[in-house]
Amino acid sequence: MKAQNLIYCLFAFCLFALSSCGPDNVDYANKVVGNYDVTITPNLNLKYAGSNLPVVTETFETTATITKDGEDGDVTIRIQGVNGFIDDIEFEAYCSGLGMNIEDESYDEFITLSEYGRIDCDLVMRNPTVSITNAKIFNWDSTISGECKLNYVGLDITTETSGSINFNLTYKAE
């Protein structure tokens, strides 16, 4: 009986040891590092005095770099601003077998929209976990909330702002 218990314990230990083996999170971070072409599409809902202001969806094209931070699977996503239209955006993320978990971030900068010109935004972007693939294509929607200040028909107003910003990153071969 003792021999049988010993065999079961050794078997359980072997299963535990084998199940804990797997790619290191640094390996996942290495899969995302590089330079990317980026398309940014804000889908904003601007609300003022109980009414929604019309917003035309616009698309901005720029570039980004993803760099590794340390040896724990941490990365930084730096999206270059588009001169005069949108400012730089930086995200911290963590790579693991579950994907690239992008941390929530604040955006206290500006966006230029055709119908309102430059609007000053104070937004919180809630970000998802994005799948890591060998194709190095990342697409996610950041849910946003906060407020924006803009000039509407000659009046300076502050709007409640919600909606999403879509980020589409495609790897650029170097």
Coordinates of N, CA and C in Angstrom, one line a residue:
M1 N 0.8 -1.2 0.0 CA 0.0 0.0 0.0 C 0.9 1.3 0.0
K2 N 2.0 1.2 0.8 CA 2.9 2.4 0.8 C 3.5 2.6 -0.5
A3 N 3.9 1.5 -1.2 CA 4.5 1.6 -2.5 C 3.5 2.3 -3.5
Q4 N 2.3 1.9 -3.4 CA 1.3 2.4 -4.3 C 1.1 3.9 -4.1
N5 N 1.0 4.3 -2.8 CA 0.9 5.7 -2.5 C 2.1 6.5 -2.9
L6 N 3.3 5.9 -2.8 CA 4.5 6.6 -3.3 C 4.5 6.8 -4.8
I7 N 4.0 5.8 -5.5 CA 3.9 5.8 -7.0 C 2.9 6.9 -7.4
Y8 N 1.8 7.0 -6.7 CA 0.8 8.0 -7.0 C 1.3 9.4 -6.7
C9 N 2.1 9.6 -5.6 CA 2.7 10.9 -5.3 C 3.7 11.3 -6.3
L10 N 4.6 10.3 -6.7 CA 5.5 10.6 -7.8 C 4.9 11.0 -9.1
F11 N 3.8 10.3 -9.4 CA 3.0 10.5 -10.7 C 2.4 11.9 -10.6
A12 N 1.9 12.3 -9.5 CA 1.3 13.6 -9.3 C 2.4 14.7 -9.4
F13 N 3.5 14.5 -8.8 CA 4.6 15.4 -8.9 C 5.1 15.6 -10.3
C14 N 5.2 14.5 -11.0 CA 5.6 14.6 -12.5 C 4.6 15.4 -13.3
L15 N 3.3 15.2 -13.1 CA 2.3 15.9 -13.8 C 2.4 17.4 -13.5
F16 N 2.6 17.7 -12.2 CA 2.7 19.1 -11.8 C 4.0 19.7 -12.5
A17 N 5.1 19.0 -12.4 CA 6.3 19.6 -13.0 C 6.1 19.8 -14.5
L18 N 5.5 18.9 -15.2 CA 5.3 19.0 -16.7 C 4.3 20.1 -17.0
S19 N 3.3 20.3 -16.2 CA 2.3 21.3 -16.5 C 2.8 22.7 -16.3
S20 N 3.8 22.8 -15.4 CA 4.4 24.2 -15.1 C 5.4 24.6 -16.2
C21 N 5.8 23.6 -17.1 CA 6.7 24.0 -18.1 C 6.0 24.7 -19.2
G22 N 6.6 25.6 -19.8 CA 5.9 26.3 -20.9 C 6.7 27.5 -21.3
P23 N 6.3 28.2 -22.3 CA 7.0 29.4 -22.7 C 7.0 30.5 -21.6
D24 N 8.2 31.1 -21.5 CA 8.3 32.2 -20.6 C 7.6 33.4 -21.1
N25 N 7.1 34.3 -20.2 CA 6.4 35.5 -20.7 C 7.2 36.4 -21.5
V26 N 8.6 36.3 -21.3 CA 9.5 37.1 -22.2 C 9.4 36.7 -23.6
D27 N 9.1 35.4 -23.8 CA 8.9 34.8 -25.2 C 7.7 35.5 -25.9
Y28 N 6.7 35.7 -25.1 CA 5.5 36.3 -25.7 C 5.8 37.8 -25.9
A29 N 6.5 38.5 -25.1 CA 6.9 39.9 -25.3 C 7.7 40.0 -26.6
N30 N 8.6 39.1 -26.8 CA 9.5 39.1 -28.0 C 8.7 39.0 -29.3
K31 N 7.5 38.3 -29.2 CA 6.6 38.1 -30.4 C 6.0 39.4 -30.8
V32 N 5.9 40.4 -29.9 CA 5.2 41.7 -30.2 C 6.1 42.8 -30.5
V33 N 7.4 42.7 -30.1 CA 8.3 43.8 -30.3 C 8.5 44.2 -31.8
G34 N 8.5 45.5 -32.1 CA 8.8 45.9 -33.4 C 8.1 47.2 -33.8
N35 N 8.2 47.5 -35.1 CA 7.6 48.8 -35.6 C 6.3 48.4 -36.4
Y36 N 5.3 49.3 -36.2 CA 4.0 49.0 -36.8 C 3.4 50.2 -37.5
D37 N 2.6 50.0 -38.6 CA 1.8 51.0 -39.1 C 0.5 51.0 -38.3
V38 N -0.1 52.1 -38.1 CA -1.3 52.2 -37.2 C -2.4 53.0 -37.9
T39 N -3.6 52.5 -37.7 CA -4.8 53.2 -38.1 C -5.6 53.5 -36.8
I40 N -5.9 54.7 -36.6 CA -6.7 55.1 -35.4 C -8.1 55.6 -35.8
T41 N -9.2 55.1 -35.3 CA -10.5 55.5 -35.7 C -11.3 55.9 -34.4
P42 N -11.4 57.2 -34.1 CA -12.2 57.5 -32.9 C -13.7 57.5 -33.3
N43 N -14.5 56.9 -32.4 CA -15.9 56.9 -32.6 C -16.5 57.6 -31.3
L44 N -16.6 58.9 -31.4 CA -16.9 59.7 -30.2 C -18.4 60.0 -30.1
N45 N -18.9 60.0 -28.9 CA -20.3 60.5 -28.6 C -20.1 61.7 -27.7
L46 N -20.4 62.9 -28.2 CA -20.3 64.1 -27.5 C -21.7 64.6 -27.0
K47 N -21.9 64.7 -25.7 CA -23.2 65.0 -25.2 C -23.1 66.4 -24.5
Y48 N -24.0 67.3 -24.8 CA -24.1 68.6 -24.2 C -25.5 69.0 -23.9
A49 N -25.8 69.4 -22.7 CA -27.2 69.8 -22.3 C -28.2 68.8 -22.7
G50 N -27.9 67.5 -22.6 CA -28.9 66.4 -22.9 C -29.0 66.0 -24.3
S51 N -28.2 66.7 -25.2 CA -28.3 66.4 -26.6 C -27.0 65.9 -27.1
N52 N -27.0 65.0 -28.1 CA -25.8 64.5 -28.7 C -25.4 65.4 -29.9
L53 N -24.1 65.8 -29.9 CA -23.6 66.6 -31.0 C -23.2 65.7 -32.1
P54 N -23.4 66.1 -33.4 CA -23.0 65.2 -34.5 C -21.5 65.1 -34.6
V55 N -21.0 63.9 -34.8 CA -19.5 63.7 -35.0 C -19.3 62.8 -36.1
V56 N -18.5 63.2 -37.1 CA -18.2 62.4 -38.3 C -17.0 61.5 -37.9
T57 N -17.1 60.2 -38.2 CA -16.0 59.3 -37.9 C -14.8 59.6 -38.8
E58 N -13.6 59.8 -38.3 CA -12.4 60.1 -39.1 C -11.4 59.1 -38.8
T59 N -10.4 58.9 -39.7 CA -9.4 57.9 -39.5 C -8.0 58.6 -39.6
F60 N -7.1 58.3 -38.7 CA -5.8 58.8 -38.7 C -4.8 57.7 -38.9
E61 N -3.8 57.9 -39.7 CA -2.8 56.9 -40.0 C -1.4 57.4 -39.4
T62 N -0.7 56.5 -38.7 CA 0.5 56.9 -38.1 C 1.4 55.7 -38.0
T63 N 2.4 55.7 -37.1 CA 3.2 54.6 -36.8 C 3.3 54.4 -35.3
A64 N 3.9 53.2 -34.9 CA 4.0 52.9 -33.5 C 5.2 52.0 -33.3
T65 N 5.7 51.9 -32.1 CA 6.8 51.0 -31.8 C 6.3 50.3 -30.5
I66 N 6.6 49.0 -30.4 CA 6.4 48.2 -29.2 C 7.8 47.7 -28.7
T67 N 8.1 48.1 -27.5 CA 9.4 47.8 -26.9 C 9.2 47.0 -25.7
K68 N 10.2 46.1 -25.4 CA 10.2 45.2 -24.2 C 10.7 46.0 -23.0
D69 N 10.1 45.9 -21.9 CA 10.5 46.5 -20.6 C 10.9 45.5 -19.6
G70 N 12.1 45.2 -19.5 CA 12.6 44.2 -18.5 C 12.4 42.8 -19.0
E71 N 12.4 41.9 -18.0 CA 12.4 40.4 -18.4 C 11.1 39.7 -17.9
D72 N 10.0 40.5 -17.6 CA 8.8 39.8 -17.1 C 7.7 39.8 -18.1
G73 N 7.9 40.1 -19.3 CA 6.8 40.2 -20.3 C 6.1 41.5 -20.4
D74 N 6.7 42.6 -19.8 CA 6.1 43.9 -19.9 C 6.6 44.6 -21.2
V75 N 5.7 45.3 -21.8 CA 6.0 46.0 -23.0 C 5.4 47.4 -23.0
T76 N 5.9 48.3 -23.8 CA 5.4 49.7 -23.9 C 5.0 49.9 -25.4
I77 N 3.8 50.3 -25.6 CA 3.3 50.6 -27.0 C 3.3 52.2 -27.1
R78 N 4.1 52.7 -28.0 CA 4.2 54.1 -28.2 C 3.7 54.4 -29.6
I79 N 2.5 55.1 -29.7 CA 1.9 55.5 -30.9 C 2.2 57.0 -31.2
Q80 N 2.8 57.2 -32.3 CA 3.2 58.6 -32.7 C 1.9 59.4 -33.0
G81 N 1.9 60.6 -32.6 CA 0.8 61.5 -32.9 C 0.8 61.9 -34.4
V82 N -0.3 62.4 -34.8 CA -0.4 62.9 -36.2 C -0.4 64.4 -36.1
N83 N 0.6 65.0 -36.6 CA 0.8 66.5 -36.5 C -0.5 67.3 -36.7
G84 N -1.0 67.9 -35.6 CA -2.1 68.7 -35.7 C -3.5 68.0 -35.5
F85 N -3.5 66.7 -35.5 CA -4.8 66.0 -35.4 C -4.9 65.2 -34.1
I86 N -3.9 64.5 -33.7 CA -3.9 63.7 -32.4 C -2.5 63.7 -31.8
D87 N -2.4 63.7 -30.5 CA -1.1 63.7 -29.8 C -0.6 62.2 -29.6
D88 N 0.6 62.1 -29.2 CA 1.2 60.8 -28.9 C 0.4 60.1 -27.8
I89 N 0.3 58.8 -28.0 CA -0.4 57.9 -27.0 C 0.6 56.8 -26.6
E90 N 0.6 56.5 -25.3 CA 1.5 55.5 -24.8 C 0.7 54.6 -23.9
F91 N 0.9 53.3 -24.1 CA 0.2 52.2 -23.3 C 1.3 51.3 -22.7
E92 N 1.0 50.9 -21.5 CA 1.8 49.8 -20.9 C 1.0 48.6 -21.0
A93 N 1.7 47.4 -21.3 CA 1.0 46.2 -21.5 C 1.8 45.0 -20.9
Y94 N 1.2 43.9 -20.7 CA 1.8 42.7 -20.1 C 1.5 41.5 -21.0
C95 N 2.5 40.9 -21.5 CA 2.3 39.7 -22.4 C 2.5 38.4 -21.7
S96 N 1.5 37.5 -22.0 CA 1.6 36.2 -21.4 C 0.9 35.2 -22.4
G97 N 0.7 34.0 -21.9 CA 0.0 33.0 -22.8 C -1.4 33.4 -23.1
L98 N -2.0 34.3 -22.3 CA -3.4 34.8 -22.5 C -3.5 35.9 -23.5
G99 N -2.4 36.5 -23.9 CA -2.3 37.6 -24.9 C -1.6 38.8 -24.3
M100 N -1.8 39.9 -25.0 CA -1.2 41.2 -24.5 C -2.3 42.0 -23.8
N101 N -2.1 42.1 -22.5 CA -3.1 42.7 -21.6 C -2.7 44.2 -21.5
I102 N -3.5 45.1 -22.2 CA -3.1 46.5 -22.3 C -3.8 47.2 -21.1
E103 N -3.0 47.9 -20.3 CA -3.5 48.6 -19.1 C -4.3 49.8 -19.5
D104 N -5.3 50.1 -18.6 CA -6.1 51.3 -18.9 C -5.2 52.6 -18.8
E105 N -5.5 53.6 -19.6 CA -4.7 54.7 -19.7 C -5.5 56.0 -19.8
S106 N -4.9 57.1 -19.4 CA -5.6 58.4 -19.6 C -5.1 59.1 -20.8
Y107 N -5.9 59.9 -21.4 CA -5.5 60.7 -22.6 C -6.0 62.1 -22.3
D108 N -5.0 63.0 -21.8 CA -5.3 64.4 -21.5 C -4.6 65.3 -22.5
E109 N -5.1 65.2 -23.7 CA -4.5 65.9 -24.9 C -5.6 66.4 -25.8
F110 N -5.3 66.4 -27.1 CA -6.2 67.0 -28.0 C -6.5 66.0 -29.2
I111 N -7.6 66.2 -29.8 CA -8.0 65.6 -31.1 C -8.6 66.7 -32.0
T112 N -8.3 66.7 -33.2 CA -8.8 67.6 -34.2 C -9.8 66.9 -35.0
L113 N -11.1 67.5 -35.0 CA -12.2 66.9 -35.8 C -12.6 67.9 -36.8
S114 N -13.0 67.5 -38.0 CA -13.3 68.4 -39.1 C -14.4 69.4 -38.7
E115 N -15.5 69.0 -38.0 CA -16.6 69.9 -37.7 C -16.4 70.8 -36.5
Y116 N -15.4 70.5 -35.6 CA -15.2 71.3 -34.4 C -13.8 71.8 -34.3
G117 N -12.9 71.4 -35.1 CA -11.5 71.9 -35.0 C -10.9 71.1 -33.9
R118 N -10.0 71.8 -33.2 CA -9.2 71.2 -32.1 C -10.1 71.1 -30.8
I119 N -10.2 69.9 -30.3 CA -10.9 69.8 -29.0 C -10.0 69.2 -28.0
D120 N -10.0 69.8 -26.8 CA -9.2 69.3 -25.7 C -9.9 68.3 -24.9
C121 N -9.3 67.1 -24.8 CA -9.9 66.0 -24.1 C -9.3 65.6 -22.8
D122 N -10.1 65.1 -21.9 CA -9.6 64.5 -20.7 C -10.3 63.2 -20.6
L123 N -9.7 62.1 -21.2 CA -10.4 60.8 -21.3 C -9.7 59.7 -20.6
V124 N -10.5 58.7 -20.2 CA -9.9 57.5 -19.7 C -10.2 56.4 -20.7
M125 N -9.2 55.7 -21.1 CA -9.3 54.6 -22.1 C -9.2 53.3 -21.4
R126 N -10.3 52.5 -21.5 CA -10.3 51.1 -20.9 C -9.9 50.2 -22.0
N127 N -8.9 49.4 -21.8 CA -8.3 48.6 -22.8 C -8.5 47.1 -22.6
P128 N -8.6 46.3 -23.6 CA -8.8 44.8 -23.5 C -7.5 44.1 -23.5
T129 N -7.6 42.8 -23.5 CA -6.4 41.9 -23.8 C -6.5 41.5 -25.2
V130 N -5.4 41.6 -25.9 CA -5.4 41.4 -27.4 C -4.6 40.1 -27.6
S131 N -5.1 39.3 -28.6 CA -4.5 38.0 -28.9 C -3.1 38.3 -29.5
I132 N -2.1 37.5 -29.1 CA -0.8 37.5 -29.7 C -0.7 36.5 -30.8
T133 N -0.4 36.9 -32.1 CA -0.3 35.9 -33.2 C 1.0 36.1 -33.9
N134 N 1.4 35.1 -34.6 CA 2.7 35.2 -35.4 C 2.6 36.3 -36.5
A135 N 1.4 36.7 -36.9 CA 1.2 37.6 -38.0 C 1.5 39.1 -37.5
K136 N 1.6 39.3 -36.2 CA 1.8 40.6 -35.6 C 0.9 41.6 -36.1
I137 N -0.4 41.3 -36.0 CA -1.5 42.3 -36.3 C -2.3 42.4 -35.0
F138 N -2.5 43.6 -34.5 CA -3.3 43.8 -33.3 C -4.4 44.8 -33.6
N139 N -5.6 44.4 -33.2 CA -6.7 45.3 -33.4 C -7.6 45.3 -32.1
W140 N -7.8 46.5 -31.6 CA -8.6 46.5 -30.4 C -9.4 47.9 -30.3
D141 N -10.5 47.8 -29.5 CA -11.3 49.0 -29.2 C -11.0 49.4 -27.8
S142 N -10.6 50.6 -27.6 CA -10.5 51.2 -26.2 C -11.8 51.9 -25.9
T143 N -12.5 51.5 -24.9 CA -13.7 52.2 -24.5 C -13.3 53.4 -23.7
I144 N -13.9 54.5 -24.1 CA -13.5 55.8 -23.5 C -14.7 56.5 -22.8
S145 N -14.3 57.3 -21.8 CA -15.2 58.1 -21.0 C -14.5 59.3 -20.5
G146 N -15.2 60.4 -20.3 CA -14.5 61.6 -19.8 C -15.2 62.8 -20.4
E147 N -14.4 63.9 -20.6 CA -15.0 65.1 -21.2 C -14.1 65.8 -22.2
C148 N -14.7 66.6 -23.1 CA -13.9 67.3 -24.0 C -14.4 68.8 -24.0
K149 N -13.5 69.7 -24.3 CA -13.8 71.1 -24.4 C -13.7 71.5 -25.8
L150 N -14.7 72.2 -26.4 CA -14.7 72.5 -27.8 C -15.4 73.8 -28.0
N151 N -15.3 74.4 -29.2 CA -16.0 75.6 -29.6 C -17.2 75.1 -30.5
Y152 N -18.4 75.3 -30.1 CA -19.6 74.9 -30.8 C -20.4 76.1 -31.1
V153 N -20.6 76.4 -32.4 CA -21.3 77.6 -32.9 C -21.0 78.9 -32.1
G154 N -19.7 79.1 -31.9 CA -19.2 80.3 -31.2 C -19.1 80.2 -29.7
L155 N -19.6 79.1 -29.1 CA -19.6 79.0 -27.6 C -18.5 78.0 -27.2
D156 N -17.8 78.3 -26.2 CA -16.9 77.3 -25.6 C -17.7 76.5 -24.6
I157 N -17.7 75.1 -24.9 CA -18.5 74.2 -24.1 C -17.7 73.0 -23.7
T158 N -18.2 72.4 -22.6 CA -17.6 71.1 -22.2 C -18.6 70.0 -22.3
T159 N -18.2 68.9 -23.0 CA -19.2 67.9 -23.3 C -18.8 66.6 -22.5
E160 N -19.8 65.8 -22.2 CA -19.6 64.5 -21.7 C -19.2 63.7 -22.9
T161 N -18.2 62.9 -22.8 CA -17.7 62.2 -23.9 C -17.6 60.7 -23.6
S162 N -18.1 59.9 -24.5 CA -18.1 58.4 -24.4 C -17.8 57.9 -25.8
G163 N -17.8 56.6 -25.9 CA -17.6 55.9 -27.2 C -16.4 55.0 -27.1
S164 N -15.6 54.9 -28.3 CA -14.5 54.0 -28.4 C -13.5 54.6 -29.3
I165 N -12.3 54.1 -29.2 CA -11.2 54.5 -30.2 C -10.7 53.1 -30.7
N166 N -10.7 52.9 -32.0 CA -10.2 51.7 -32.5 C -8.7 51.8 -32.9
F167 N -7.9 50.9 -32.5 CA -6.5 50.9 -32.9 C -6.2 49.6 -33.7
N168 N -5.6 49.8 -34.9 CA -5.3 48.7 -35.7 C -3.8 48.8 -36.0
L169 N -3.0 47.9 -35.5 CA -1.5 47.9 -35.7 C -1.1 46.7 -36.6
T170 N -0.3 47.0 -37.7 CA 0.2 46.0 -38.6 C 1.7 46.1 -38.6
Y171 N 2.3 45.0 -38.4 CA 3.8 45.0 -38.4 C 4.4 45.4 -39.6
K172 N 5.5 46.2 -39.5 CA 6.3 46.7 -40.7 C 7.6 45.9 -40.7
A173 N 7.8 45.1 -41.8 CA 9.0 44.4 -41.9 C 10.2 45.3 -42.0
E174 N 11.2 45.1 -41.3 CA 12.3 46.0 -41.3 C 13.4 45.6 -42.3

